Structures are given as structure tokens and as C-alpha cells.
Amino acid sequence: MAVDRHNKKERTEELVEKLVHVNRVAKTVKGGRTMSFAAVVVVGDQKGRVGYGSGKATEVPDAIVKATNEAKKNMVRIPLREGRTLHHDVEGRFGAGKVLLRTAPAGTGVIAGGPMRAVFEALGVQDVVAKSLGSNNPYNMIKATFNALQAINSPRMVAAKRGKKVGDIVSRRENSSNVKMEKEEA
């Protein structure tokens, strides 16, 4: 719950929390082994904001709470096309984890495995095709997915960087595909 300083009212953000993975870890000490649990959580508002976090504690619920709090702190905004898919295909890497994210037409759904599916559902993406090409470690897969998502540029962002209008960039893309089609026909 965030407090709006001007209105002094509490406004609640509807956040979706997805538990991705819980791992039991052991630390060997003088008297034997100390067991604890590590959790990975993805949090999103299903409108283009998403974050991930990991937490460790002696009990599972405590680890989940820590991971959720960290995920809320690390939320980032991702531009979406029509609020349902990505703007362009993109690859992401982290360590041995490598993921490929592709845009998809309406009605495709979320075609992604495990940790990536949790990220897309929390983000609010409805149509995407994703493939994990490297490590299947959930930590690396999530970090690689976030690496890819943060590399996405919307037409508005590209136009701002180039000092052009959005219409110039979008129409250029359509014109270049029409030129390619005309060359293939000839």
C-alpha cells in the first residue's frame, strides 16, 4: 500500500505475486546441518510493470515474504504493444541462461516454460512465444528474461532517441517490408 502524500489516502496497487521456486539449502556447522529455504518470487501489476526477488529464511513463508518485498522494490516498466505482446523479438542472457522472446499474433497465448511463464503472467503479456536455450536454473532464467525485457524499445523510445516522429519510424518499417515484397515479386 502506497500513501499518496497530497491526498493522504492509501491507494492499493493490485499486484500479482507468483512463487517461482523454493529450494531447501543446508549449511554445515559445528553441531551438524542448519536447514533453510530460498524462494524466488515474481511480482507484477499485469499492466507493464514487473519485478523479481529472492529471499532466504529458516521457514518457507518467511522466505516468500522476503522475496516478495525485494521483488516489489525491483519493479521495472516494460513497454508492451497494444498491451498484449512485445514490440519486437529479443534475446536475453545471464550466466549460462539464454532466452529467446518473440512477438505473437492475437490469440496465441503465453507459450513459455516455468519461470518465464510466471514473468509474462505477472507482466500482463497475453501473446508471446518464448524459448529457454541455456540453463534451466530458475534464477538464471528469470534474470535472462529480465535482461531481454529491458532491451525492448518501443517506437516512441526509438523516435525520441533519433529525434523523429513515431509515424516516421513505424511507416518506414512498413515501407521497407513492402519494398522487400516488391523485390521478391519481380
XYZ file of C-alpha atoms in Angstrom:
186
model
C 0.000 0.000 0.000
C 1.394 3.307 -1.068
C 0.385 6.540 0.605
C -0.286 9.475 -1.699
C 1.335 12.481 0.013
C -1.052 15.018 -1.499
C -4.345 13.299 -0.739
C -3.226 11.493 2.437
C -5.179 8.452 1.247
C -3.923 4.956 0.901
C -4.058 3.664 -2.619
C -3.693 -0.057 -3.048
C -1.920 -1.430 -6.056
C -3.254 -4.713 -7.344
C -0.077 -6.760 -7.570
C 0.060 -10.374 -8.697
C 2.597 -12.493 -6.828
C 3.924 -15.664 -8.458
C 6.054 -18.094 -6.472
C 8.560 -19.453 -8.974
C 10.794 -21.752 -6.953
C 11.515 -22.852 -3.387
C 14.813 -24.535 -2.631
C 15.960 -26.190 0.599
C 19.545 -25.294 1.359
C 21.795 -26.626 4.114
C 24.735 -25.020 5.870
C 27.139 -27.361 7.653
C 28.163 -26.046 11.065
C 29.952 -27.476 14.083
C 26.828 -29.094 15.546
C 25.534 -30.528 12.252
C 23.493 -29.032 9.425
C 21.369 -25.895 9.549
C 18.465 -26.103 7.091
C 16.956 -23.008 5.479
C 14.799 -22.233 2.469
C 15.425 -19.984 -0.516
C 12.473 -18.649 -2.528
C 12.174 -16.820 -5.850
C 9.081 -14.642 -6.411
C 7.885 -12.581 -9.390
C 5.545 -9.624 -8.739
C 3.668 -7.605 -11.362
C 0.641 -5.390 -11.896
C -0.364 -7.045 -15.222
C -0.159 -3.613 -16.877
C 3.509 -3.476 -17.855
C 5.337 -3.410 -14.504
C 7.157 -6.447 -13.147
C 9.916 -7.299 -10.674
C 11.620 -10.320 -9.174
C 13.239 -11.060 -5.857
C 14.812 -13.843 -3.860
C 14.756 -14.384 -0.131
C 16.188 -16.879 2.327
C 14.931 -17.823 5.793
C 14.593 -20.794 8.135
C 10.877 -21.136 7.285
C 9.262 -21.142 3.821
C 6.653 -18.383 4.488
C 9.346 -16.037 5.809
C 11.487 -16.663 2.720
C 8.496 -15.930 0.458
C 7.761 -12.652 2.301
C 11.397 -11.541 1.972
C 11.439 -12.427 -1.733
C 8.137 -10.602 -2.329
C 9.388 -7.439 -0.616
C 12.567 -7.485 -2.722
C 10.522 -8.051 -5.897
C 8.327 -5.023 -5.114
C 11.439 -2.862 -4.695
C 12.930 -4.051 -8.003
C 9.915 -3.429 -10.261
C 10.575 -2.089 -13.767
C 8.256 -0.826 -16.522
C 8.297 -2.755 -19.803
C 6.716 -1.253 -22.952
C 4.072 -3.522 -24.500
C 2.489 -3.369 -27.945
C -1.289 -2.984 -27.693
C -0.930 -4.011 -24.037
C -0.745 -7.685 -25.040
C 2.610 -8.565 -26.649
C 6.210 -7.419 -27.117
C 7.277 -4.791 -29.664
C 9.962 -6.954 -31.279
C 11.855 -10.234 -30.940
C 14.711 -10.144 -28.450
C 17.323 -12.400 -26.831
C 18.492 -12.218 -23.243
C 21.441 -13.729 -21.408
C 22.523 -14.125 -17.839
C 25.317 -16.519 -16.963
C 24.552 -19.820 -18.693
C 20.882 -18.859 -19.075
C 19.822 -17.776 -22.556
C 16.244 -16.999 -23.599
C 14.559 -16.034 -26.873
C 11.366 -13.955 -26.712
C 9.211 -13.479 -29.819
C 6.134 -11.393 -30.510
C 2.980 -13.289 -31.375
C -0.327 -12.533 -33.091
C -3.505 -12.123 -31.038
C -4.891 -15.379 -29.694
C -1.546 -17.189 -29.452
C -1.378 -17.127 -25.661
C 1.689 -17.415 -23.475
C 3.900 -20.162 -24.846
C 6.720 -20.248 -22.329
C 8.017 -22.611 -19.714
C 8.272 -22.429 -15.952
C 9.905 -19.263 -14.620
C 9.403 -17.315 -17.873
C 5.656 -18.015 -17.815
C 5.435 -16.529 -14.309
C 7.188 -13.355 -15.512
C 4.847 -12.934 -18.504
C 1.704 -13.573 -16.456
C 2.763 -11.023 -13.839
C 3.722 -8.548 -16.592
C 0.352 -8.844 -18.319
C 1.588 -10.214 -21.648
C -1.141 -12.237 -23.342
C 0.599 -13.343 -26.561
C 4.250 -14.347 -26.627
C 6.419 -17.262 -27.690
C 9.492 -17.830 -25.514
C 12.200 -20.466 -25.508
C 14.907 -21.174 -22.974
C 18.067 -22.180 -24.831
C 20.562 -22.439 -21.977
C 20.455 -23.217 -18.278
C 17.180 -24.359 -16.713
C 18.164 -22.862 -13.354
C 15.179 -20.676 -12.367
C 17.405 -17.851 -11.074
C 19.334 -17.607 -14.351
C 16.196 -17.987 -16.492
C 14.425 -15.117 -14.708
C 17.484 -12.864 -14.870
C 17.954 -13.658 -18.580
C 14.252 -12.924 -19.198
C 14.556 -9.556 -17.446
C 17.730 -8.843 -19.437
C 15.746 -9.420 -22.643
C 12.704 -7.427 -21.486
C 14.832 -4.420 -20.560
C 16.339 -4.441 -24.076
C 12.911 -3.872 -25.659
C 12.437 -0.489 -27.312
C 9.028 0.889 -28.186
C 8.629 3.000 -31.351
C 8.185 6.035 -29.079
C 11.562 5.385 -27.395
C 13.331 4.922 -30.746
C 11.735 8.103 -32.120
C 12.879 10.069 -29.068
C 16.461 8.811 -29.450
C 16.583 9.656 -33.156
C 14.741 12.969 -32.843
C 11.998 11.878 -35.243
C 8.267 11.349 -35.066
C 6.758 7.982 -34.213
C 4.928 7.948 -37.565
C 8.218 8.203 -39.473
C 9.663 5.165 -37.740
C 6.550 2.983 -37.918
C 5.807 3.871 -41.547
C 9.446 3.268 -42.507
C 9.204 -0.262 -41.124
C 6.028 -0.929 -43.135
C 7.513 0.651 -46.281
C 10.694 -1.419 -46.027
C 8.656 -4.626 -45.788
C 6.606 -3.530 -48.838
C 9.821 -2.844 -50.783
C 11.119 -6.322 -49.900
C 7.876 -7.892 -51.098
C 8.026 -5.947 -54.382
C 11.621 -7.104 -54.980
C 10.636 -10.731 -54.354
C 7.738 -10.469 -56.817
C 9.956 -9.014 -59.556
